[in-house]
Amino acid sequence: MATVAEMLVEQLELAGVERVYGIVGDSLNPIVDAIRRSKKIRWIHVRHEEVAAFAAGADAEVTGKLAVCAGSCGPGNLHLINGLYDCQRNRVPVLAIASHIPATQIGTQFFQETHPDRIFNECSVFSEMISDPNQMPRVSRIAIESALTAPGVSVLTIPSTVTQEKAPEGKALDMAHPRKPRIIPNEEDLKELADAINEADKVALFCGAGTRGAHDEVMELAGKLYSPVGHSLRGKEWIQWDNPYDVGMSGLLGYGAAQESMEEADLLVLIGTDFPYDSFLPHKVRTAQIDINPMHLGRRTRCDISVQADVRETLKLLIPMVEQKKSRSWLDKKLKSQAYLMDKVVGAYTEDGSKLKPIHPEFAAVKLDEAASDDAIFTVDTGMCNVWAARYITPNGKRRVIGSFLHGSMANALPQAIGAAVAEPHRQVVAMCGDGGLSMLLGDLQTIKTQDLNVKAVVFNNSALCMVKLEMIVDGLVDFGTTNDEMNFAAIAEAMGIRAVRVTDPQELEAVLEEEMAKPGPAVIDIVTDPNALSIPPKIEFGQAKGFAFAMSKQILNGGFGEVMSMARSNLRNIPRRF
């Protein structure tokens, strides 16, 4: 007769699970031993449980299948929580196994006692404790189905003593996974949207991650309406490629003419986006919103017309109902503006970047984009790496760009690269790491070596937390605590047995990237970049400019004139002078 641990692993096999990420530990050992004996599931040993959760999330993101992470009792499973928050926000199917202290000790303040069944409630769609073997395999099945269908995070808390008990007679329950349903819009809502589009002279489209699978329909709609098409960061990989109507991205990391297009429109149509930065959404422009999740409708900005349905299904029905616009003069004007901003502002440091030292991160990002394979998976650290990826990584319909774009956690790029590379070993995985982020979970560089993963960890090493620096300056504060000690990540990687190279000369960068990207296996490319290079958002408010000037004045008064001048020289060409 099988134990609870063995039945759980059998249940995971039936669900199609191929990998479990985690760290072994006393209370988890019976489950790990059952995995060891499984012929279908691999145990992926990492160095920190937070990495396990992030890796599982990336695995689920690229495969669409259930991914699993595990942590031992107390501190072990608590370490999962940050990565699980990210998985939940990204709505990817992940099951977390949180082993627990012996059942008879719960409630006695026993060694390492926590209450994971309560702790994980906020970052999960399902969180329950199996305290009796007879709950198996129904509860494990519910957890798996909840993670897959929500989709989101399910957490199973299991005391170590329960995992070793005999499971009830019978086999684990097989599962019939339903196919994705067709969710079509209400006819009256669809007609209201079509009428509004036909009445408006200037229609702008702003697209998010909900346009996944609807690229062609968005392009067809934009062609009939002569609409500029902007996107959020999460929408970039689904909508920017093969897009003759592209006007870039809005938000704090934005670029291009998306912002002005939205503000000048007669009608703004938000498609599959829960864009959180309401200050970048025009509150005086009539706005329509299409989203499958009713909770997203109208919670960020005004919503004059709302359509709850799948984006692709909606657009397929909407396109025949809208009239072909006669003039494309406004679209051409926005495309001209986009071309100027991309060339003169976003491209300011990319043409002659080989002459600028320290290496400008914009130049490094462009050369990385050119050297990476056509189907590369990019994982991107939160902070300035988000900016450079948003502006310079080119989507093509085959590449993936994964990051902590909703939860906004530091240190996500390397762990997510591990999960992506384990799940897709035939693809090149590029982790765009900030030096601050990589430092936080540095130990898991060893994981890419141990697992021999095709991960290229490209470090934008500026010895600073530059996004935090920018936030402080915009608020009128002198940046403080944003400087890191200079660190040679290439030397650290070499000490771990990982192929590594450090680049300080911009003229060597292109050749180094091309050579390292072409080689199989793990590598660390440590690029020393300009710490004063900052991101200029597409919309600069008076208060932000005032705060910047105030902070610079205080910096000068405190004796930092040289640093202020270095920052000015590093960023002057990023400011669009025509405005």
mmCIF file of N, CA and C in Angstrom, residues 205-209 211 218-219 228-241 243 245-251 253-259 261-262 268-273 275 338 342 389-393 395 538:
data_model
loop_
_atom_site.group_PDB
_atom_site.id
_atom_site.type_symbol
_atom_site.label_atom_id
_atom_site.label_comp_id
_atom_site.label_asym_id
_atom_site.label_seq_id
_atom_site.Cartn_x
_atom_site.Cartn_y
_atom_site.Cartn_z
ATOM 1 N N LEU A 205 -5.318 52.503 -29.761
ATOM 2 C CA LEU A 205 -5.386 51.201 -29.112
ATOM 3 C C LEU A 205 -4.200 51.065 -28.155
ATOM 4 N N PHE A 206 -4.477 50.565 -26.948
ATOM 5 C CA PHE A 206 -3.407 50.306 -25.984
ATOM 6 C C PHE A 206 -3.559 48.878 -25.498
ATOM 7 N N CYS A 207 -2.525 48.059 -25.725
ATOM 8 C CA CYS A 207 -2.647 46.610 -25.589
ATOM 9 C C CYS A 207 -1.763 46.056 -24.481
ATOM 10 N N GLY A 208 -2.296 45.054 -23.779
ATOM 11 C CA GLY A 208 -1.554 44.394 -22.726
ATOM 12 C C GLY A 208 -1.365 42.919 -23.007
ATOM 13 N N ALA A 209 -1.011 42.176 -21.956
ATOM 14 C CA ALA A 209 -0.727 40.745 -22.099
ATOM 15 C C ALA A 209 -1.948 39.949 -22.525
ATOM 16 N N THR A 211 -3.619 40.367 -25.044
ATOM 17 C CA THR A 211 -3.660 40.237 -26.504
ATOM 18 C C THR A 211 -2.869 39.021 -26.984
ATOM 19 N N VAL A 218 -5.651 42.269 -33.787
ATOM 20 C CA VAL A 218 -5.353 43.655 -33.409
ATOM 21 C C VAL A 218 -4.839 44.425 -34.624
ATOM 22 N N MET A 219 -3.967 43.783 -35.407
ATOM 23 C CA MET A 219 -3.427 44.452 -36.593
ATOM 24 C C MET A 219 -4.538 44.753 -37.609
ATOM 25 N N PRO A 228 -3.015 54.286 -34.063
ATOM 26 C CA PRO A 228 -1.723 53.976 -33.449
ATOM 27 C C PRO A 228 -1.922 52.918 -32.369
ATOM 28 N N VAL A 229 -0.962 52.005 -32.247
ATOM 29 C CA VAL A 229 -1.070 50.897 -31.292
ATOM 30 C C VAL A 229 0.086 51.000 -30.291
ATOM 31 N N GLY A 230 -0.261 51.310 -29.049
ATOM 32 C CA GLY A 230 0.726 51.298 -27.973
ATOM 33 C C GLY A 230 0.574 50.041 -27.145
ATOM 34 N N HIS A 231 1.511 49.828 -26.226
ATOM 35 C CA HIS A 231 1.448 48.619 -25.424
ATOM 36 C C HIS A 231 2.059 48.836 -24.050
ATOM 37 N N SER A 232 1.670 47.967 -23.132
ATOM 38 C CA SER A 232 2.297 47.911 -21.819
ATOM 39 C C SER A 232 3.543 47.043 -21.916
ATOM 40 N N LEU A 233 4.306 46.962 -20.845
ATOM 41 C CA LEU A 233 5.509 46.127 -20.857
ATOM 42 C C LEU A 233 5.162 44.665 -21.078
ATOM 43 N N ARG A 234 4.121 44.163 -20.401
ATOM 44 C CA ARG A 234 3.738 42.758 -20.563
ATOM 45 C C ARG A 234 3.087 42.498 -21.923
ATOM 46 N N GLY A 235 2.603 43.544 -22.568
ATOM 47 C CA GLY A 235 2.013 43.375 -23.892
ATOM 48 C C GLY A 235 3.018 43.416 -25.019
ATOM 49 N N LYS A 236 4.233 43.882 -24.724
ATOM 50 C CA LYS A 236 5.254 44.100 -25.762
ATOM 51 C C LYS A 236 5.515 42.868 -26.610
ATOM 52 N N GLU A 237 5.724 41.712 -25.971
ATOM 53 C CA GLU A 237 6.122 40.532 -26.732
ATOM 54 C C GLU A 237 4.997 39.996 -27.605
ATOM 55 N N TRP A 238 3.753 40.356 -27.300
ATOM 56 C CA TRP A 238 2.622 39.823 -28.063
ATOM 57 C C TRP A 238 2.166 40.753 -29.180
ATOM 58 N N ILE A 239 2.507 42.038 -29.111
ATOM 59 C CA ILE A 239 1.865 42.980 -30.029
ATOM 60 C C ILE A 239 2.840 43.858 -30.809
ATOM 61 N N GLN A 240 4.099 43.941 -30.399
ATOM 62 C CA GLN A 240 4.999 44.891 -31.063
ATOM 63 C C GLN A 240 5.557 44.359 -32.377
ATOM 64 N N TRP A 241 5.726 43.039 -32.498
ATOM 65 C CA TRP A 241 6.353 42.500 -33.711
ATOM 66 C C TRP A 241 5.413 42.594 -34.906
ATOM 67 N N ASN A 243 4.328 45.018 -36.566
ATOM 68 C CA ASN A 243 3.277 45.979 -36.227
ATOM 69 C C ASN A 243 3.568 47.315 -36.894
ATOM 70 N N TYR A 245 1.800 49.810 -36.997
ATOM 71 C CA TYR A 245 1.095 50.890 -36.294
ATOM 72 C C TYR A 245 1.703 51.161 -34.912
ATOM 73 N N ASP A 246 2.872 50.595 -34.644
ATOM 74 C CA ASP A 246 3.491 50.654 -33.319
ATOM 75 C C ASP A 246 3.925 52.063 -32.947
ATOM 76 N N VAL A 247 3.507 52.493 -31.739
ATOM 77 C CA VAL A 247 3.944 53.792 -31.214
ATOM 78 C C VAL A 247 4.590 53.634 -29.838
ATOM 79 N N GLY A 248 5.053 52.417 -29.535
ATOM 80 C CA GLY A 248 5.841 52.240 -28.329
ATOM 81 C C GLY A 248 5.022 51.955 -27.086
ATOM 82 N N MET A 249 5.627 52.297 -25.953
ATOM 83 C CA MET A 249 5.117 51.882 -24.654
ATOM 84 C C MET A 249 4.939 53.085 -23.743
ATOM 85 N N SER A 250 3.943 53.015 -22.879
ATOM 86 C CA SER A 250 3.742 54.079 -21.905
ATOM 87 C C SER A 250 4.115 53.570 -20.520
ATOM 88 N N GLY A 251 4.052 54.461 -19.543
ATOM 89 C CA GLY A 251 4.392 54.100 -18.172
ATOM 90 C C GLY A 251 5.749 54.620 -17.768
ATOM 91 N N LEU A 253 8.487 53.177 -17.514
ATOM 92 C CA LEU A 253 9.577 52.645 -18.315
ATOM 93 C C LEU A 253 9.385 52.937 -19.791
ATOM 94 N N GLY A 254 8.395 53.747 -20.125
ATOM 95 C CA GLY A 254 7.942 53.873 -21.497
ATOM 96 C C GLY A 254 8.850 54.648 -22.416
ATOM 97 N N TYR A 255 8.480 54.653 -23.692
ATOM 98 C CA TYR A 255 9.222 55.334 -24.743
ATOM 99 C C TYR A 255 8.275 55.544 -25.913
ATOM 100 N N GLY A 256 8.655 56.437 -26.810
ATOM 101 C CA GLY A 256 7.906 56.599 -28.043
ATOM 102 C C GLY A 256 6.658 57.448 -27.904
ATOM 103 N N ALA A 257 5.765 57.308 -28.880
ATOM 104 C CA ALA A 257 4.604 58.182 -29.018
ATOM 105 C C ALA A 257 3.321 57.597 -28.454
ATOM 106 N N ALA A 258 3.402 56.520 -27.667
ATOM 107 C CA ALA A 258 2.192 55.921 -27.115
ATOM 108 C C ALA A 258 1.446 56.897 -26.218
ATOM 109 N N GLN A 259 2.183 57.621 -25.379
ATOM 110 C CA GLN A 259 1.539 58.516 -24.429
ATOM 111 C C GLN A 259 0.771 59.633 -25.129
ATOM 112 N N SER A 261 -0.296 59.656 -28.165
ATOM 113 C CA SER A 261 -1.401 59.087 -28.962
ATOM 114 C C SER A 261 -2.635 58.893 -28.098
ATOM 115 N N MET A 262 -2.453 58.373 -26.887
ATOM 116 C CA MET A 262 -3.590 58.153 -25.996
ATOM 117 C C MET A 262 -4.233 59.481 -25.600
ATOM 118 N N LEU A 268 -10.076 56.017 -26.687
ATOM 119 C CA LEU A 268 -8.989 55.115 -26.327
ATOM 120 C C LEU A 268 -9.586 53.747 -26.028
ATOM 121 N N VAL A 269 -9.066 52.713 -26.687
ATOM 122 C CA VAL A 269 -9.542 51.345 -26.448
ATOM 123 C C VAL A 269 -8.429 50.565 -25.746
ATOM 124 N N LEU A 270 -8.670 50.195 -24.500
ATOM 125 C CA LEU A 270 -7.732 49.383 -23.722
ATOM 126 C C LEU A 270 -8.053 47.921 -23.982
ATOM 127 N N ILE A 271 -7.076 47.169 -24.495
ATOM 128 C CA ILE A 271 -7.328 45.796 -24.918
ATOM 129 C C ILE A 271 -6.464 44.836 -24.104
ATOM 130 N N GLY A 272 -7.114 44.064 -23.255
ATOM 131 C CA GLY A 272 -6.394 43.038 -22.508
ATOM 132 C C GLY A 272 -5.310 43.585 -21.612
ATOM 133 N N THR A 273 -5.561 44.703 -20.948
ATOM 134 C CA THR A 273 -4.543 45.285 -20.082
ATOM 135 C C THR A 273 -5.148 45.769 -18.778
ATOM 136 N N PHE A 275 -3.259 47.840 -16.890
ATOM 137 C CA PHE A 275 -2.143 48.768 -16.727
ATOM 138 C C PHE A 275 -2.295 49.537 -15.414
ATOM 139 N N GLN A 338 6.856 58.839 -33.512
ATOM 140 C CA GLN A 338 7.492 57.633 -32.993
ATOM 141 C C GLN A 338 8.888 57.459 -33.579
ATOM 142 N N MET A 342 12.278 57.418 -31.354
ATOM 143 C CA MET A 342 13.111 56.221 -31.350
ATOM 144 C C MET A 342 14.525 56.536 -31.828
ATOM 145 N N ALA A 389 15.300 46.377 -21.458
ATOM 146 C CA ALA A 389 14.593 45.311 -22.175
ATOM 147 C C ALA A 389 13.386 45.875 -22.910
ATOM 148 N N ALA A 390 12.647 46.751 -22.245
ATOM 149 C CA ALA A 390 11.445 47.328 -22.850
ATOM 150 C C ALA A 390 11.788 48.123 -24.107
ATOM 151 N N ARG A 391 12.920 48.789 -24.101
ATOM 152 C CA ARG A 391 13.251 49.686 -25.204
ATOM 153 C C ARG A 391 14.080 49.039 -26.300
ATOM 154 N N TYR A 392 14.853 48.029 -25.964
ATOM 155 C CA TYR A 392 15.845 47.564 -26.929
ATOM 156 C C TYR A 392 15.764 46.085 -27.296
ATOM 157 N N ILE A 393 15.040 45.263 -26.547
ATOM 158 C CA ILE A 393 14.882 43.866 -26.947
ATOM 159 C C ILE A 393 13.763 43.777 -27.981
ATOM 160 N N PRO A 395 11.016 41.951 -30.049
ATOM 161 C CA PRO A 395 10.189 40.741 -30.159
ATOM 162 C C PRO A 395 9.974 40.376 -31.620
ATOM 163 N N PRO A 538 8.360 58.884 -20.785
ATOM 164 C CA PRO A 538 7.806 59.586 -21.938
ATOM 165 C C PRO A 538 7.008 60.822 -21.560
#
